mmCIF file of C-alpha atoms in Angstrom:
data_model
loop_
_atom_site.group_PDB
_atom_site.id
_atom_site.type_symbol
_atom_site.label_atom_id
_atom_site.label_comp_id
_atom_site.label_asym_id
_atom_site.label_seq_id
_atom_site.Cartn_x
_atom_site.Cartn_y
_atom_site.Cartn_z
ATOM 1 C CA MET H 23 64.142 -49.662 45.540
ATOM 2 C CA LYS H 24 62.114 -46.786 43.866
ATOM 3 C CA LYS H 25 64.428 -44.643 44.668
ATOM 4 C CA ILE H 26 67.786 -46.217 43.373
ATOM 5 C CA ILE H 27 66.396 -46.736 39.851
ATOM 6 C CA SER H 28 64.854 -43.189 39.780
ATOM 7 C CA ARG H 29 68.847 -42.032 40.935
ATOM 8 C CA PHE H 30 70.256 -44.431 38.217
ATOM 9 C CA PHE H 31 67.645 -42.699 35.490
ATOM 10 C CA ILE H 32 68.877 -39.821 36.868
ATOM 11 C CA PHE H 33 72.462 -40.174 36.951
ATOM 12 C CA THR H 34 72.300 -42.329 32.797
ATOM 13 C CA VAL H 35 70.661 -38.527 32.107
ATOM 14 C CA THR H 36 72.542 -35.852 33.632
ATOM 15 C CA THR H 37 76.020 -37.972 31.559
ATOM 16 C CA LEU H 38 74.687 -38.234 28.303
ATOM 17 C CA LEU H 39 74.465 -34.026 28.664
ATOM 18 C CA PHE H 40 77.439 -33.303 29.847
ATOM 19 C CA LEU H 41 78.722 -35.878 27.143
ATOM 20 C CA ALA H 42 76.593 -33.805 24.535
ATOM 21 C CA SER H 43 78.337 -30.789 25.926
ATOM 22 C CA VAL H 44 81.465 -31.960 25.557
ATOM 23 C CA THR H 45 80.954 -33.600 21.928
ATOM 24 C CA ALA H 46 79.285 -29.930 20.504
ATOM 25 C CA ALA H 47 82.548 -28.769 21.086
ATOM 26 C CA SER H 48 83.821 -30.663 17.732
ATOM 27 C CA ALA H 49 83.774 -30.439 14.482
ATOM 28 C CA CYS H 50 82.423 -33.343 13.654
ATOM 29 C CA TYR H 51 82.440 -36.725 15.074
ATOM 30 C CA PHE H 52 84.505 -39.823 13.574
ATOM 31 C CA SER H 53 81.450 -41.690 11.622
ATOM 32 C CA SER H 54 80.690 -39.393 8.280
ATOM 33 C CA TYR H 55 77.369 -38.892 9.237
ATOM 34 C CA GLN H 56 76.101 -35.664 11.461
ATOM 35 C CA PRO H 57 72.260 -35.057 12.658
ATOM 36 C CA GLU H 58 71.271 -32.017 13.356
ATOM 37 C CA VAL H 59 72.738 -29.755 16.893
ATOM 38 C CA PRO H 60 70.150 -29.184 18.750
ATOM 39 C CA GLU H 61 69.706 -24.475 18.908
ATOM 40 C CA ALA H 62 71.219 -24.546 22.408
ATOM 41 C CA LEU H 63 74.212 -26.867 21.728
ATOM 42 C CA ARG H 64 75.703 -24.054 19.248
ATOM 43 C CA LYS H 65 75.728 -21.209 21.608
ATOM 44 C CA MET Q 24 64.873 -31.325 14.333
ATOM 45 C CA SER Q 25 64.947 -35.260 12.514
ATOM 46 C CA TYR Q 26 66.066 -37.180 14.603
ATOM 47 C CA LEU Q 27 66.593 -41.533 14.100
ATOM 48 C CA ALA Q 28 62.882 -43.718 15.721
ATOM 49 C CA PHE Q 29 65.146 -44.664 18.142
ATOM 50 C CA SER Q 30 66.795 -42.438 19.616
ATOM 51 C CA LYS Q 31 63.544 -40.509 19.514
ATOM 52 C CA ARG Q 32 62.032 -43.270 22.132
ATOM 53 C CA TRP Q 33 65.238 -43.554 23.817
ATOM 54 C CA ALA Q 34 64.931 -40.595 24.889
ATOM 55 C CA GLY Q 35 60.963 -39.897 25.376
ATOM 56 C CA TYR Q 36 61.613 -42.902 27.866
ATOM 57 C CA LEU Q 37 64.380 -41.400 30.120
ATOM 58 C CA SER Q 38 62.903 -37.816 29.678
ATOM 59 C CA ARG Q 39 59.541 -39.181 31.029
ATOM 60 C CA LYS Q 40 61.282 -40.478 33.959
ATOM 61 C CA THR Q 41 63.572 -37.426 34.655
ATOM 62 C CA GLY Q 42 60.743 -35.004 34.237
ATOM 63 C CA LEU Q 43 63.547 -32.783 30.887
ATOM 64 C CA SER Q 44 62.058 -29.845 29.701
ATOM 65 C CA ALA Q 45 61.258 -30.146 25.658
ATOM 66 C CA GLU Q 46 64.970 -28.737 24.768
ATOM 67 C CA GLN Q 47 66.938 -31.151 26.828
ATOM 68 C CA GLU Q 48 65.005 -33.807 25.565
ATOM 69 C CA THR Q 49 66.223 -32.705 21.932
ATOM 70 C CA ILE Q 50 69.311 -32.487 23.010
ATOM 71 C CA LEU Q 51 69.303 -36.212 24.745
ATOM 72 C CA THR Q 52 67.537 -37.382 21.518
ATOM 73 C CA TYR Q 53 70.791 -36.030 19.195
ATOM 74 C CA VAL Q 54 73.462 -37.625 21.934
ATOM 75 C CA ILE Q 55 72.147 -41.082 21.779
ATOM 76 C CA GLU Q 56 71.605 -41.134 18.257
ATOM 77 C CA VAL Q 57 75.508 -39.789 18.217
ATOM 78 C CA LEU Q 58 76.655 -42.043 20.555
ATOM 79 C CA VAL Q 59 75.146 -45.331 19.257
ATOM 80 C CA LEU Q 60 75.192 -44.974 16.020
ATOM 81 C CA ASN Q 61 78.872 -43.777 16.385
ATOM 82 C CA LEU Q 62 79.757 -47.065 18.391
ATOM 83 C CA MET Q 63 77.918 -49.530 16.025
ATOM 84 C CA ASN Q 64 79.659 -47.843 13.485
ATOM 85 C CA ILE Q 65 83.472 -48.141 15.521
ATOM 86 C CA VAL Q 66 81.417 -52.337 16.585
ATOM 87 C CA PHE Q 67 80.956 -53.843 12.638
ATOM 88 C CA THR Q 68 84.292 -51.751 10.995
ATOM 89 C CA LEU Q 69 86.607 -53.668 14.000
ATOM 90 C CA LEU Q 70 84.133 -56.811 12.918
ATOM 91 C CA LEU Q 71 85.463 -56.329 9.009
ATOM 92 C CA GLY Q 72 88.579 -55.701 10.486
ATOM 93 C CA VAL Q 73 89.126 -59.092 11.833
ATOM 94 C CA LEU Q 74 87.530 -60.369 9.928
ATOM 95 C CA LEU Q 75 89.623 -59.243 6.952
ATOM 96 C CA GLY Q 76 92.656 -60.583 9.279
ATOM 97 C CA VAL Q 77 93.984 -56.807 10.458
ATOM 98 C CA LEU Q 78 92.674 -55.815 12.994
ATOM 99 C CA PRO Q 79 95.641 -54.127 14.727
ATOM 100 C CA GLY Q 80 95.612 -52.235 11.319
ATOM 101 C CA THR Q 81 91.703 -51.224 10.983
ATOM 102 C CA ALA Q 82 92.405 -50.400 15.461
ATOM 103 C CA ALA Q 83 95.115 -48.047 13.939
ATOM 104 C CA CYS Q 84 93.157 -46.678 11.024
ATOM 105 C CA LEU Q 85 90.247 -45.595 12.831
ATOM 106 C CA ILE Q 86 92.438 -44.576 16.018
ATOM 107 C CA THR Q 87 93.962 -41.613 14.209
ATOM 108 C CA ALA Q 88 90.529 -40.873 11.754
ATOM 109 C CA ILE Q 89 88.456 -40.058 15.752
ATOM 110 C CA LEU Q 90 91.436 -37.531 16.217
ATOM 111 C CA PHE Q 91 91.422 -36.069 13.091
ATOM 112 C CA ARG Q 92 87.291 -36.113 12.662
ATOM 113 C CA HIS Q 93 86.806 -33.999 16.071
ATOM 114 C CA SER Q 94 88.475 -31.395 15.328
ATOM 115 C CA ALA Q 95 88.761 -31.146 11.613
ATOM 116 C CA GLY Q 96 85.903 -32.611 10.491
ATOM 117 C CA GLY Q 97 85.222 -32.751 6.721
ATOM 118 C CA ALA Q 98 82.971 -34.018 4.506
ATOM 119 C CA HIS Q 99 79.579 -35.671 5.899
ATOM 120 C CA SER Q 100 77.358 -38.203 4.028
ATOM 121 C CA SER Q 101 73.040 -37.397 5.064
ATOM 122 C CA SER Q 102 71.720 -40.940 5.722
ATOM 123 C CA PRO Q 103 72.856 -42.364 9.041
ATOM 124 C CA TRP Q 104 73.704 -46.298 6.934
ATOM 125 C CA ARG Q 105 75.348 -45.166 4.147
ATOM 126 C CA CYS Q 106 77.879 -43.098 6.074
ATOM 127 C CA ALA Q 107 77.822 -46.316 8.274
ATOM 128 C CA ALA Q 108 78.088 -48.351 4.666
ATOM 129 C CA VAL Q 109 81.035 -46.122 3.899
ATOM 130 C CA THR Q 110 83.079 -46.434 7.185
ATOM 131 C CA ILE Q 111 83.044 -49.969 7.185
ATOM 132 C CA ALA Q 112 84.334 -50.021 4.229
ATOM 133 C CA VAL Q 113 86.870 -47.981 3.975
ATOM 134 C CA PHE Q 114 88.853 -48.614 7.353
ATOM 135 C CA PRO Q 115 88.980 -52.319 7.029
ATOM 136 C CA LEU Q 116 89.701 -52.237 3.367
ATOM 137 C CA LEU Q 117 92.556 -48.910 3.788
ATOM 138 C CA ALA Q 118 94.759 -51.493 6.652
ATOM 139 C CA LEU Q 119 94.532 -54.106 3.929
ATOM 140 C CA LEU Q 120 96.766 -51.779 1.873
ATOM 141 C CA GLY Q 121 98.536 -50.549 5.262
ATOM 142 C CA SER Q 122 99.398 -53.932 5.896
ATOM 143 C CA PHE Q 123 100.156 -55.453 1.521
ATOM 144 C CA PHE Q 124 102.365 -51.794 1.789
ATOM 145 C CA SER Q 125 104.205 -52.454 4.870
ATOM 146 C CA ARG Q 126 105.168 -55.905 2.799
ATOM 147 C CA LEU Q 127 106.786 -53.472 0.580
ATOM 148 C CA GLY Q 128 109.610 -52.834 2.758
ATOM 149 C CA GLN Q 129 110.835 -50.170 4.471
ATOM 150 C CA GLY Q 130 111.805 -47.219 2.052
ATOM 151 C CA PHE Q 131 108.576 -47.706 0.632
ATOM 152 C CA ALA Q 132 106.853 -47.201 3.961
ATOM 153 C CA ASP Q 133 108.570 -43.410 4.025
ATOM 154 C CA VAL Q 134 107.716 -42.325 1.174
ATOM 155 C CA LEU Q 135 104.296 -42.838 1.566
ATOM 156 C CA SER Q 136 104.403 -41.328 5.480
ATOM 157 C CA VAL Q 137 106.242 -38.233 4.553
ATOM 158 C CA GLY Q 138 103.953 -38.065 1.534
ATOM 159 C CA ALA Q 139 100.375 -38.221 3.709
ATOM 160 C CA LEU Q 140 101.959 -36.154 6.825
ATOM 161 C CA GLY Q 141 102.929 -33.547 3.697
ATOM 162 C CA VAL Q 142 99.553 -33.576 2.638
ATOM 163 C CA GLY Q 143 97.669 -33.946 6.392
ATOM 164 C CA MET Q 144 99.304 -30.564 7.414
ATOM 165 C CA THR Q 145 98.795 -28.814 4.244
ATOM 166 C CA THR Q 146 95.209 -29.718 3.981
ATOM 167 C CA VAL Q 147 95.161 -28.744 7.949
ATOM 168 C CA VAL Q 148 97.007 -25.941 7.888
ATOM 169 C CA LEU Q 149 94.971 -24.719 4.709
ATOM 170 C CA LEU Q 150 90.747 -26.650 5.257
ATOM 171 C CA ALA Q 151 90.401 -27.483 8.345
ATOM 172 C CA PRO Q 152 88.296 -27.542 10.380
ATOM 173 C CA VAL Q 153 85.485 -28.168 7.791
ATOM 174 C CA ASP Q 154 82.091 -28.527 9.479
ATOM 175 C CA SER Q 155 79.336 -29.247 8.116
ATOM 176 C CA PRO Q 156 75.668 -27.291 6.997
ATOM 177 C CA ALA Q 157 73.644 -30.188 10.593
ATOM 178 C CA ALA Q 158 76.666 -28.757 12.600
ATOM 179 C CA PRO Q 159 78.218 -24.673 12.161
ATOM 180 C CA ILE Q 160 81.107 -23.615 13.430
ATOM 181 C CA ILE Q 161 79.821 -20.823 14.679
ATOM 182 C CA SER Q 162 82.280 -19.117 17.196
ATOM 183 C CA PRO Q 163 85.644 -17.819 15.326
ATOM 184 C CA LEU Q 164 87.696 -18.348 18.159
ATOM 185 C CA ARG Q 165 86.226 -22.431 18.699
ATOM 186 C CA ARG Q 166 87.114 -22.634 14.827
ATOM 187 C CA ARG Q 167 91.210 -21.192 15.730
ATOM 188 C CA LYS Q 168 91.102 -23.676 19.161
ATOM 189 C CA LEU Q 169 89.677 -26.801 16.256
ATOM 190 C CA LYS Q 170 92.273 -25.823 13.713
ATOM 191 C CA ILE Q 171 95.480 -25.051 16.584
ATOM 192 C CA ILE Q 172 94.386 -28.883 17.784
ATOM 193 C CA SER Q 173 94.290 -30.028 14.295
ATOM 194 C CA ILE Q 174 98.045 -28.780 13.533
ATOM 195 C CA ALA Q 175 99.098 -30.125 17.071
ATOM 196 C CA LEU Q 176 97.848 -33.341 15.779
ATOM 197 C CA MET Q 177 99.654 -33.724 13.186
ATOM 198 C CA VAL Q 178 102.622 -32.910 14.625
ATOM 199 C CA LEU Q 179 101.689 -35.715 17.447
ATOM 200 C CA VAL Q 180 100.826 -37.844 14.325
ATOM 201 C CA THR Q 181 104.493 -38.165 12.832
ATOM 202 C CA ILE Q 182 106.213 -38.125 16.094
ATOM 203 C CA ILE Q 183 104.466 -41.171 15.962
ATOM 204 C CA VAL Q 184 104.834 -42.380 13.379
ATOM 205 C CA LEU Q 185 109.035 -41.938 13.877
ATOM 206 C CA LEU Q 186 108.431 -44.062 16.945
ATOM 207 C CA LEU Q 187 106.761 -47.208 14.813
ATOM 208 C CA ARG Q 188 109.865 -46.564 12.774
ATOM 209 C CA GLU Q 189 112.224 -47.134 14.878
ATOM 210 C CA SER Q 190 110.007 -49.709 16.651
ATOM 211 C CA ARG Q 191 110.858 -53.898 16.104
ATOM 212 C CA TRP Q 192 107.269 -54.244 17.435
ATOM 213 C CA GLN Q 193 105.868 -56.878 14.682
ATOM 214 C CA TYR Q 194 103.521 -54.636 13.426
ATOM 215 C CA ALA Q 195 105.077 -51.733 13.096
ATOM 216 C CA GLY Q 196 105.815 -51.312 10.203
ATOM 217 C CA MET Q 197 102.177 -52.101 9.023
ATOM 218 C CA ILE Q 198 100.297 -49.352 11.041
ATOM 219 C CA GLN Q 199 102.928 -47.231 10.070
ATOM 220 C CA SER Q 200 100.826 -47.688 6.760
ATOM 221 C CA CYS Q 201 97.522 -47.543 7.996
ATOM 222 C CA ILE Q 202 99.076 -44.428 9.701
ATOM 223 C CA ALA Q 203 100.254 -42.941 7.028
ATOM 224 C CA LEU Q 204 96.750 -44.037 4.113
ATOM 225 C CA THR Q 205 94.869 -42.925 6.392
ATOM 226 C CA LEU Q 206 96.043 -39.690 6.939
ATOM 227 C CA LEU Q 207 95.978 -39.601 3.130
ATOM 228 C CA TRP Q 208 92.179 -40.641 3.796
ATOM 229 C CA VAL Q 209 90.713 -37.734 5.805
ATOM 230 C CA SER Q 210 92.767 -34.702 4.390
ATOM 231 C CA PHE Q 211 90.581 -36.658 0.936
ATOM 232 C CA MET Q 212 87.747 -35.723 3.748
ATOM 233 C CA LEU Q 213 88.796 -32.225 3.358
ATOM 234 C CA THR Q 214 88.692 -31.610 0.090
ATOM 235 C CA GLY Q 215 86.452 -30.590 -2.466
ATOM 236 C CA TRP Q 216 87.135 -33.594 -4.324
ATOM 237 C CA GLY Q 217 86.061 -35.955 -1.083
ATOM 238 C CA HIS Q 218 83.195 -33.681 -0.846
ATOM 239 C CA LYS Q 219 81.580 -34.427 -4.843
ATOM 240 C CA LEU Q 220 82.972 -38.462 -3.389
ATOM 241 C CA MET Q 221 80.706 -38.524 -0.214
ATOM 242 C CA SER Q 222 77.419 -36.455 -2.888
ATOM 243 C CA PHE Q 223 78.303 -38.990 -5.065
ATOM 244 C CA VAL Q 224 77.774 -41.720 -2.577
ATOM 245 C CA ASP Q 225 75.067 -40.559 -1.444
ATOM 246 C CA LYS Q 226 73.222 -40.560 -4.876
ATOM 247 C CA ILE Q 227 74.581 -44.026 -6.324
ATOM 248 C CA LEU Q 228 72.718 -45.393 -2.915
ATOM 249 C CA LYS Q 229 69.484 -43.017 -3.060
ATOM 250 C CA LYS Q 230 68.867 -44.563 -7.122
ATOM 251 C CA ARG Q 231 69.241 -47.753 -5.278
ATOM 252 C CA LYS Q 232 66.860 -47.587 -3.039
ATOM 253 C CA GLU Q 233 64.780 -45.640 -5.442
ATOM 254 C CA VAL Q 234 65.253 -48.908 -7.749
#
Protein backbone atom coordinates (compact mmCIF):
# COMPACT_ATOMS: atom_id res chain seq x y z
CA MET A 1 0.00 0.00 0.00
CA LYS A 2 2.83 2.38 0.93
CA LYS A 3 4.45 1.70 -2.46
CA ILE A 4 1.24 2.57 -4.30
CA ILE A 5 0.85 5.85 -2.38
CA SER A 6 4.49 6.73 -2.99
CA ARG A 7 4.09 6.05 -6.74
CA PHE A 8 0.93 8.16 -6.76
CA PHE A 9 2.83 11.12 -5.28
CA ILE A 10 5.68 10.69 -7.78
CA PHE A 11 3.19 10.50 -10.67
CA THR A 12 1.37 13.64 -9.44
CA VAL A 13 4.61 15.60 -9.05
CA THR A 14 5.94 14.45 -12.45
CA THR A 15 2.66 15.46 -14.15
CA LEU A 16 2.69 18.88 -12.47
CA LEU A 17 6.34 19.54 -13.37
CA PHE A 18 5.60 18.51 -16.97
CA LEU A 19 2.59 20.86 -17.05
CA ALA A 20 4.77 23.66 -15.67
CA SER A 21 7.31 23.28 -18.47
CA VAL A 22 4.55 23.09 -21.12
CA THR A 23 2.60 26.08 -19.81
CA ALA A 24 5.74 28.19 -19.37
CA ALA A 25 5.95 28.40 -23.18
CA SER A 26 2.73 30.44 -23.38
CA ALA A 27 2.47 34.23 -23.20
CA CYS A 28 0.06 34.03 -20.27
CA TYR A 29 -2.89 32.05 -18.97
CA PHE A 30 -6.56 32.62 -19.36
CA SER A 31 -7.01 34.69 -16.22
CA SER A 32 -5.57 38.16 -15.88
CA TYR A 33 -3.39 37.35 -12.86
CA GLN A 34 0.11 36.11 -13.60
CA PRO A 35 2.11 34.57 -10.74
CA GLU A 36 5.86 35.14 -10.98
CA VAL A 37 7.43 32.51 -13.23
CA PRO A 38 10.35 30.72 -11.50
CA GLU A 39 13.79 31.48 -12.97
CA ALA A 40 14.25 27.84 -14.02
CA LEU A 41 11.20 28.07 -16.31
CA ARG A 42 12.22 31.37 -17.95
CA LYS A 43 15.16 29.83 -19.83
CA MET B 1 9.08 34.81 -5.26
CA SER B 2 5.70 35.47 -3.67
CA TYR B 3 3.00 32.84 -3.97
CA LEU B 4 -0.27 32.26 -2.16
CA ALA B 5 -0.22 30.28 1.10
CA PHE B 6 -2.26 27.33 -0.19
CA SER B 7 0.06 26.66 -3.17
CA LYS B 8 3.16 26.88 -0.93
CA ARG B 9 1.58 24.44 1.55
CA TRP B 10 0.52 21.92 -1.13
CA ALA B 11 3.87 22.11 -2.93
CA GLY B 12 5.72 21.74 0.39
CA TYR B 13 3.69 18.64 1.22
CA LEU B 14 4.30 17.02 -2.22
CA SER B 15 7.96 18.02 -2.07
CA ARG B 16 8.45 16.34 1.33
CA LYS B 17 6.71 13.18 0.09
CA THR B 18 8.89 12.91 -3.03
CA GLY B 19 12.16 14.56 -1.94
CA LEU B 20 12.27 17.41 -4.47
CA SER B 21 14.97 20.10 -4.63
CA ALA B 22 14.15 23.69 -3.58
CA GLU B 23 14.09 24.78 -7.25
CA GLN B 24 11.62 22.03 -8.20
CA GLU B 25 9.46 22.91 -5.20
CA THR B 26 9.25 26.53 -6.45
CA ILE B 27 8.17 25.29 -9.89
CA LEU B 28 5.58 23.05 -8.24
CA THR B 29 4.27 25.99 -6.16
CA TYR B 30 3.96 28.07 -9.34
CA VAL B 31 2.11 25.43 -11.37
CA ILE B 32 -0.29 24.58 -8.50
CA GLU B 33 -1.14 28.28 -8.15
CA VAL B 34 -1.68 28.70 -11.91
CA LEU B 35 -3.86 25.57 -12.20
CA VAL B 36 -6.02 26.21 -9.12
CA LEU B 37 -6.61 29.92 -9.84
CA ASN B 38 -7.46 29.33 -13.50
CA LEU B 39 -9.73 26.40 -12.65
CA MET B 40 -11.54 28.47 -10.00
CA ASN B 41 -11.98 31.36 -12.43
CA ILE B 42 -13.38 29.05 -15.12
CA VAL B 43 -15.79 27.27 -12.71
CA PHE B 44 -17.16 30.49 -11.17
CA THR B 45 -17.43 32.21 -14.58
CA LEU B 46 -19.45 29.27 -15.95
CA LEU B 47 -21.60 29.24 -12.78
CA LEU B 48 -22.46 32.92 -13.27
CA GLY B 49 -23.17 32.10 -16.91
CA VAL B 50 -25.63 29.41 -15.74
CA LEU B 51 -27.27 31.83 -13.30
CA LEU B 52 -27.70 34.46 -16.04
CA GLY B 53 -29.00 31.82 -18.48
CA VAL B 54 -26.17 32.29 -20.99
CA LEU B 55 -24.02 29.19 -20.43
CA PRO B 56 -23.30 28.40 -24.14
CA GLY B 57 -22.31 32.03 -24.78
CA THR B 58 -20.15 32.19 -21.65
CA ALA B 59 -18.41 28.94 -22.65
CA ALA B 60 -17.78 30.34 -26.17
CA CYS B 61 -16.34 33.56 -24.66
CA LEU B 62 -14.10 31.55 -22.31
CA ILE B 63 -12.76 29.26 -25.05
CA THR B 64 -12.00 32.24 -27.34
CA ALA B 65 -10.27 34.11 -24.50
CA ILE B 66 -8.23 31.07 -23.42
CA LEU B 67 -7.06 30.49 -27.02
CA PHE B 68 -5.89 34.07 -27.46
CA ARG B 69 -4.51 34.82 -24.01
CA HIS B 70 -2.30 31.73 -24.29
CA SER B 71 -0.45 33.03 -27.34
CA ALA B 72 -1.18 36.77 -27.52
CA GLY B 73 -1.00 37.54 -23.76
CA GLY B 74 -2.42 40.85 -22.50
CA ALA B 75 -2.92 43.11 -19.50
CA HIS B 76 -2.76 41.65 -15.99
CA SER B 77 -4.08 42.48 -12.57
CA SER B 78 -1.67 42.58 -9.64
CA SER B 79 -3.89 40.44 -7.40
CA PRO B 80 -5.49 37.01 -8.02
CA TRP B 81 -8.71 38.11 -6.30
CA ARG B 82 -9.13 41.30 -8.35
CA CYS B 83 -8.35 39.27 -11.46
CA ALA B 84 -11.03 36.74 -10.46
CA ALA B 85 -13.56 39.55 -9.94
CA VAL B 86 -12.87 40.95 -13.43
CA THR B 87 -12.84 37.55 -15.16
CA ILE B 88 -15.98 36.24 -13.46
CA ALA B 89 -17.88 39.46 -14.24
CA VAL B 90 -16.68 40.17 -17.79
CA PHE B 91 -17.32 36.92 -19.68
CA PRO B 92 -20.94 36.27 -18.60
CA LEU B 93 -21.62 39.97 -19.32
CA LEU B 94 -20.11 39.60 -22.80
CA ALA B 95 -22.32 36.51 -23.27
CA LEU B 96 -25.40 38.50 -22.18
CA LEU B 97 -24.49 41.25 -24.62
CA GLY B 98 -23.87 38.66 -27.35
CA SER B 99 -27.27 37.13 -26.65
CA PHE B 100 -28.89 40.58 -26.97
CA PHE B 101 -27.00 41.43 -30.19
CA SER B 102 -27.91 38.09 -31.79
CA ARG B 103 -31.59 39.15 -31.57
CA LEU B 104 -30.87 42.23 -33.70
CA GLY B 105 -30.54 40.11 -36.84
CA GLN B 106 -27.88 38.46 -38.98
CA GLY B 107 -26.85 41.75 -40.58
CA PHE B 108 -25.85 43.22 -37.22
CA ALA B 109 -23.98 40.03 -36.23
CA ASP B 110 -22.08 40.13 -39.54
CA VAL B 111 -21.04 43.78 -39.13
CA LEU B 112 -19.96 43.07 -35.53
CA SER B 113 -17.99 39.97 -36.61
CA VAL B 114 -16.21 41.72 -39.50
CA GLY B 115 -15.32 44.65 -37.22
CA ALA B 116 -14.07 42.36 -34.43
CA LEU B 117 -12.04 40.17 -36.81
CA GLY B 118 -10.48 43.30 -38.36
CA VAL B 119 -9.63 44.84 -34.99
CA GLY B 120 -8.40 41.46 -33.69
CA MET B 121 -6.10 40.79 -36.65
CA THR B 122 -4.68 44.34 -36.54
CA THR B 123 -3.91 44.28 -32.79
CA VAL B 124 -2.47 40.75 -32.98
CA VAL B 125 -0.19 41.66 -35.91
CA LEU B 126 0.93 44.93 -34.29
CA LEU B 127 1.08 44.07 -30.59
CA ALA B 128 1.10 40.31 -29.83
CA PRO B 129 2.60 38.77 -27.81
CA VAL B 130 2.16 41.12 -24.84
CA ASP B 131 4.03 39.73 -21.83
CA SER B 132 4.02 40.78 -18.18
CA PRO B 133 6.93 41.60 -15.84
CA ALA B 134 6.13 38.42 -13.85
CA ALA B 135 6.48 36.25 -16.97
CA PRO B 136 8.75 38.00 -19.46
CA ILE B 137 9.25 36.50 -22.93
CA ILE B 138 13.02 36.58 -23.18
CA SER B 139 13.63 34.63 -26.39
CA PRO B 140 12.98 36.49 -29.69
CA LEU B 141 12.32 33.10 -31.31
CA ARG B 142 9.55 32.35 -28.79
CA ARG B 143 8.14 35.83 -29.33
CA ARG B 144 7.96 35.19 -33.08
CA LYS B 145 6.39 31.75 -32.58
CA LEU B 146 3.69 33.21 -30.30
CA LYS B 147 2.89 35.92 -32.87
CA ILE B 148 2.56 33.31 -35.64
CA ILE B 149 0.31 31.16 -33.40
CA SER B 150 -1.85 34.22 -32.59
CA ILE B 151 -2.27 35.04 -36.30
CA ALA B 152 -3.08 31.38 -37.09
CA LEU B 153 -5.70 31.43 -34.32
CA MET B 154 -7.25 34.56 -35.84
CA VAL B 155 -7.56 32.71 -39.16
CA LEU B 156 -9.09 29.71 -37.35
CA VAL B 157 -11.62 31.93 -35.54
CA THR B 158 -12.52 33.59 -38.86
CA ILE B 159 -13.29 30.13 -40.32
CA ILE B 160 -15.35 29.21 -37.22
CA VAL B 161 -17.34 32.47 -37.51
CA LEU B 162 -18.01 31.76 -41.21
CA LEU B 163 -19.16 28.22 -40.37
CA LEU B 164 -21.42 29.53 -37.57
CA ARG B 165 -22.89 32.05 -39.99
CA GLU B 166 -23.97 29.24 -42.31
CA SER B 167 -25.07 26.94 -39.48
CA ARG B 168 -28.71 26.35 -38.52
CA TRP B 169 -27.83 25.49 -34.92
CA GLN B 170 -30.08 27.41 -32.52
CA TYR B 171 -27.13 29.00 -30.66
CA ALA B 172 -25.04 29.79 -33.79
CA GLY B 173 -26.01 33.48 -33.99
CA MET B 174 -25.47 34.05 -30.28
CA ILE B 175 -22.09 32.28 -30.28
CA GLN B 176 -21.01 34.26 -33.36
CA SER B 177 -21.74 37.50 -31.48
CA CYS B 178 -20.07 36.21 -28.29
CA ILE B 179 -16.88 35.29 -30.20
CA ALA B 180 -16.85 38.74 -31.86
CA LEU B 181 -17.28 40.54 -28.51
CA THR B 182 -14.57 38.41 -26.86
CA LEU B 183 -12.20 39.19 -29.74
CA LEU B 184 -12.81 42.90 -29.12
CA TRP B 185 -12.17 42.41 -25.38
CA VAL B 186 -8.99 40.38 -25.91
CA SER B 187 -7.74 42.93 -28.47
CA PHE B 188 -8.47 45.75 -26.02
CA MET B 189 -6.43 43.91 -23.36
CA LEU B 190 -3.43 43.93 -25.72
CA THR B 191 -3.44 47.72 -25.95
CA GLY B 192 -2.14 50.38 -23.58
CA TRP B 193 -5.78 51.27 -22.84
CA GLY B 194 -6.40 47.72 -21.61
CA HIS B 195 -3.38 47.96 -19.32
CA LYS B 196 -4.66 51.30 -18.00
CA LEU B 197 -8.09 49.75 -17.31
CA MET B 198 -6.57 46.86 -15.34
CA SER B 199 -4.40 49.20 -13.27
CA PHE B 200 -7.49 51.41 -12.70
CA VAL B 201 -9.45 48.35 -11.46
CA ASP B 202 -6.48 47.46 -9.24
CA LYS B 203 -6.49 50.96 -7.74
CA ILE B 204 -10.27 51.07 -7.11
CA LEU B 205 -10.43 47.68 -5.42
CA LYS B 206 -7.24 48.35 -3.43
CA LYS B 207 -8.67 51.65 -2.11
CA ARG B 208 -11.92 49.94 -1.09
CA LYS B 209 -9.96 47.30 0.80
CA GLU B 210 -7.93 49.98 2.61
CA VAL B 211 -11.05 51.99 3.66
